[in-house]
Tab-separated table of C-alpha atoms in Angstrom:
chain	number	residue	atom	x	y	z
E	1	MET	CA	-0.081	-0.149	-0.368
E	2	SER	CA	1.463	3.917	-0.397
E	3	VAL	CA	1.316	6.088	1.637
E	4	GLU	CA	-1.289	9.021	0.877
E	5	LEU	CA	-0.481	11.759	3.024
E	6	PRO	CA	2.850	13.993	1.562
E	7	PHE	CA	6.122	13.640	3.960
E	8	ALA	CA	6.734	17.470	4.151
E	9	PRO	CA	2.902	17.839	7.000
E	10	VAL	CA	3.611	15.219	8.909
E	11	ASP	CA	7.733	16.353	9.116
E	12	SER	CA	5.732	19.812	10.209
E	13	VAL	CA	3.789	18.232	12.631
E	14	ILE	CA	6.727	15.695	14.178
E	15	ARG	CA	8.740	19.572	14.366
E	16	ARG	CA	7.198	21.552	16.399
E	17	ASN	CA	6.761	18.432	19.038
E	18	ALA	CA	10.198	18.046	18.500
E	19	GLY	CA	11.781	20.686	21.124
E	20	GLY	CA	14.822	21.501	19.369
E	21	LEU	CA	15.503	18.019	18.005
E	22	ARG	CA	16.256	17.105	14.212
E	23	VAL	CA	14.117	14.972	12.801
E	24	SER	CA	14.979	12.252	9.442
E	25	ALA	CA	13.781	11.801	6.675
E	26	GLU	CA	12.442	8.327	8.028
E	27	ALA	CA	11.034	9.557	10.950
E	28	ALA	CA	8.703	11.325	8.730
E	29	GLU	CA	7.903	8.457	6.417
E	30	GLU	CA	7.900	6.072	9.126
E	31	LEU	CA	4.616	8.330	11.004
E	32	ALA	CA	2.756	9.136	8.031
E	33	ARG	CA	2.414	5.241	7.327
E	34	ARG	CA	1.392	4.989	10.704
E	35	ILE	CA	-1.010	7.955	10.569
E	36	GLN	CA	-2.644	6.428	7.109
E	37	ASP	CA	-2.628	2.633	9.090
E	38	ARG	CA	-5.051	4.681	11.549
E	39	GLY	CA	-7.207	7.114	9.295
E	40	ALA	CA	-8.257	3.983	7.766
E	41	GLU	CA	-8.924	2.314	10.718
E	42	LEU	CA	-10.431	4.915	11.641
E	43	ALA	CA	-13.070	5.519	8.388
E	44	SER	CA	-13.536	1.712	8.777
E	45	ALA	CA	-15.166	2.265	12.021
E	46	ALA	CA	-16.903	5.418	10.998
E	47	ALA	CA	-18.612	3.422	8.462
E	48	GLU	CA	-20.598	1.030	10.961
E	49	GLU	CA	-21.657	4.023	12.370
E	50	ALA	CA	-23.153	5.175	9.589
E	51	THR	CA	-24.392	2.065	8.521
E	52	ALA	CA	-26.015	1.350	12.180
E	53	ASP	CA	-27.415	4.227	11.661
E	54	GLY	CA	-28.880	3.517	8.243
E	55	ARG	CA	-26.697	6.370	6.387
E	56	LYS	CA	-24.233	6.359	3.566
E	57	THR	CA	-22.226	9.330	4.227
E	58	LEU	CA	-19.715	9.168	6.802
E	59	MET	CA	-19.995	12.493	9.429
E	60	PRO	CA	-17.669	13.854	12.321
E	61	GLU	CA	-19.324	12.569	15.253
E	62	ASP	CA	-18.406	9.377	12.951
E	63	PHE	CA	-15.405	10.019	13.670
E	64	GLY	CA	-16.305	11.028	17.867
E	65	VAL	CA	-16.418	14.526	16.869
E	66	GLU	CA	-18.105	17.439	17.851
E	67	ASP	CA	-16.379	20.491	17.200
E	68	ALA	CA	-13.242	20.180	14.568
E	69	ARG	CA	-10.576	22.950	14.136
E	70	ASP	CA	-10.739	25.294	10.901
E	71	LYS	CA	-9.217	23.509	8.380
E	72	ASP	CA	-6.980	26.262	7.674
E	73	ALA	CA	-5.263	25.499	11.473
E	74	LEU	CA	-4.509	22.429	10.906
E	75	GLU	CA	-0.756	20.590	8.857
E	76	LEU	CA	-2.247	17.858	7.625
E	77	PRO	CA	-3.855	18.402	4.618
E	78	ILE	CA	-7.743	17.543	3.337
E	79	ALA	CA	-7.187	15.583	0.097
E	80	PRO	CA	-4.429	12.615	0.933
E	81	VAL	CA	-7.408	12.595	4.588
E	82	ASP	CA	-9.874	11.513	2.395
E	83	ARG	CA	-8.007	9.786	-0.039
E	84	ILE	CA	-7.106	7.560	3.245
E	85	ALA	CA	-10.370	7.952	4.810
E	86	ARG	CA	-11.580	5.995	1.360
E	87	LEU	CA	-8.641	3.642	1.219
E	88	ASP	CA	-10.825	0.480	3.217
E	89	ILE	CA	-14.864	1.689	2.826
E	90	ASP	CA	-14.489	0.498	-1.017
E	91	GLY	CA	-16.654	3.503	-2.183
E	92	ARG	CA	-20.110	2.879	-0.587
E	93	TYR	CA	-19.557	5.738	1.766
E	94	ARG	CA	-18.778	8.861	0.964
E	95	VAL	CA	-17.070	11.545	3.242
E	96	ALA	CA	-18.848	14.695	4.254
E	97	MET	CA	-16.573	17.476	3.916
E	98	ASP	CA	-16.821	18.145	7.624
E	99	ALA	CA	-15.747	15.025	8.614
E	100	ARG	CA	-12.732	15.061	6.682
E	101	VAL	CA	-11.860	18.604	9.139
E	102	ALA	CA	-12.136	15.884	11.845
E	103	LEU	CA	-11.034	13.081	10.663
E	104	ALA	CA	-7.492	15.274	9.262
E	105	ASP	CA	-7.951	17.033	13.488
E	106	VAL	CA	-8.267	13.842	14.852
E	107	LEU	CA	-4.929	12.201	13.015
E	108	GLU	CA	-2.964	15.524	13.498
E	109	GLN	CA	-3.273	15.388	17.509
E	110	TYR	CA	-2.537	11.611	16.976
E	111	ALA	CA	0.229	12.734	15.181
E	112	ASP	CA	1.432	14.728	17.520
E	113	ASP	CA	1.264	12.520	20.807
E	114	VAL	CA	3.507	10.315	18.387
E	115	SER	CA	5.968	12.747	17.893
E	116	ALA	CA	6.201	14.122	21.494
E	117	ALA	CA	6.435	10.397	22.391
E	118	ALA	CA	9.032	9.482	20.261
E	119	ALA	CA	11.064	13.001	20.802
E	120	GLU	CA	11.090	11.837	24.388
E	121	LEU	CA	11.953	8.578	23.751
E	122	ALA	CA	14.659	10.189	21.400
E	123	ARG	CA	16.342	12.120	24.271
E	124	HIS	CA	15.798	8.755	26.338
E	125	ALA	CA	18.664	7.866	23.751
E	126	ASP	CA	20.478	10.904	24.550
E	127	ARG	CA	20.274	11.111	20.404
E	128	ARG	CA	19.744	14.511	19.982
E	129	THR	CA	17.057	12.678	15.848
E	130	ILE	CA	14.218	11.304	16.073
E	131	LYS	CA	14.106	8.041	14.312
E	132	ALA	CA	12.105	6.229	12.891
E	133	GLU	CA	13.122	3.354	15.028
E	134	ASP	CA	11.843	6.111	17.512
E	135	VAL	CA	8.016	5.927	15.912
E	136	GLU	CA	8.762	2.533	16.062
E	137	ALA	CA	9.585	2.127	20.322
E	138	TYR	CA	6.409	4.307	20.283
E	139	PHE	CA	4.207	2.064	18.961
E	140	GLU	CA	6.162	-1.100	19.800
E	141	LEU	CA	5.367	-0.123	23.614
E	142	GLN	CA	1.701	0.761	23.126
E	143	ARG	CA	1.216	-2.389	23.110
E	144	TYR	CA	2.162	-3.531	26.015
E	145	TYR	CA	-0.720	-0.393	28.071
């Protein structure tokens, strides 16, 4: 599966959480892959919610969002997030524009959490660069919690 999300905005999210650390290109690429996987999972769950409600359109509440940030305040671009949402729902559903923004908001918060933890792991390893292994280590540690 190719990564739909461009690496540049993901790199920006990591950098705003890096606190002066450098960021490797591989870390941005790994996080972009993880964001894409999470977005596809969330969209599948949202599709189940919509089906239960007798709808063919995914809405923000299907992603657990009441008030998403303004799309201009988000770092993650909406069009790739829309493509991510459609990866596993096979064109059977529509994704409302406000649902796309809501998903982008949820995914950006997710990316902030992961990148902040990856920065902490890099510091713990006494490195000045966040690497893909820090992102991977975060997810490995999450399996135990």
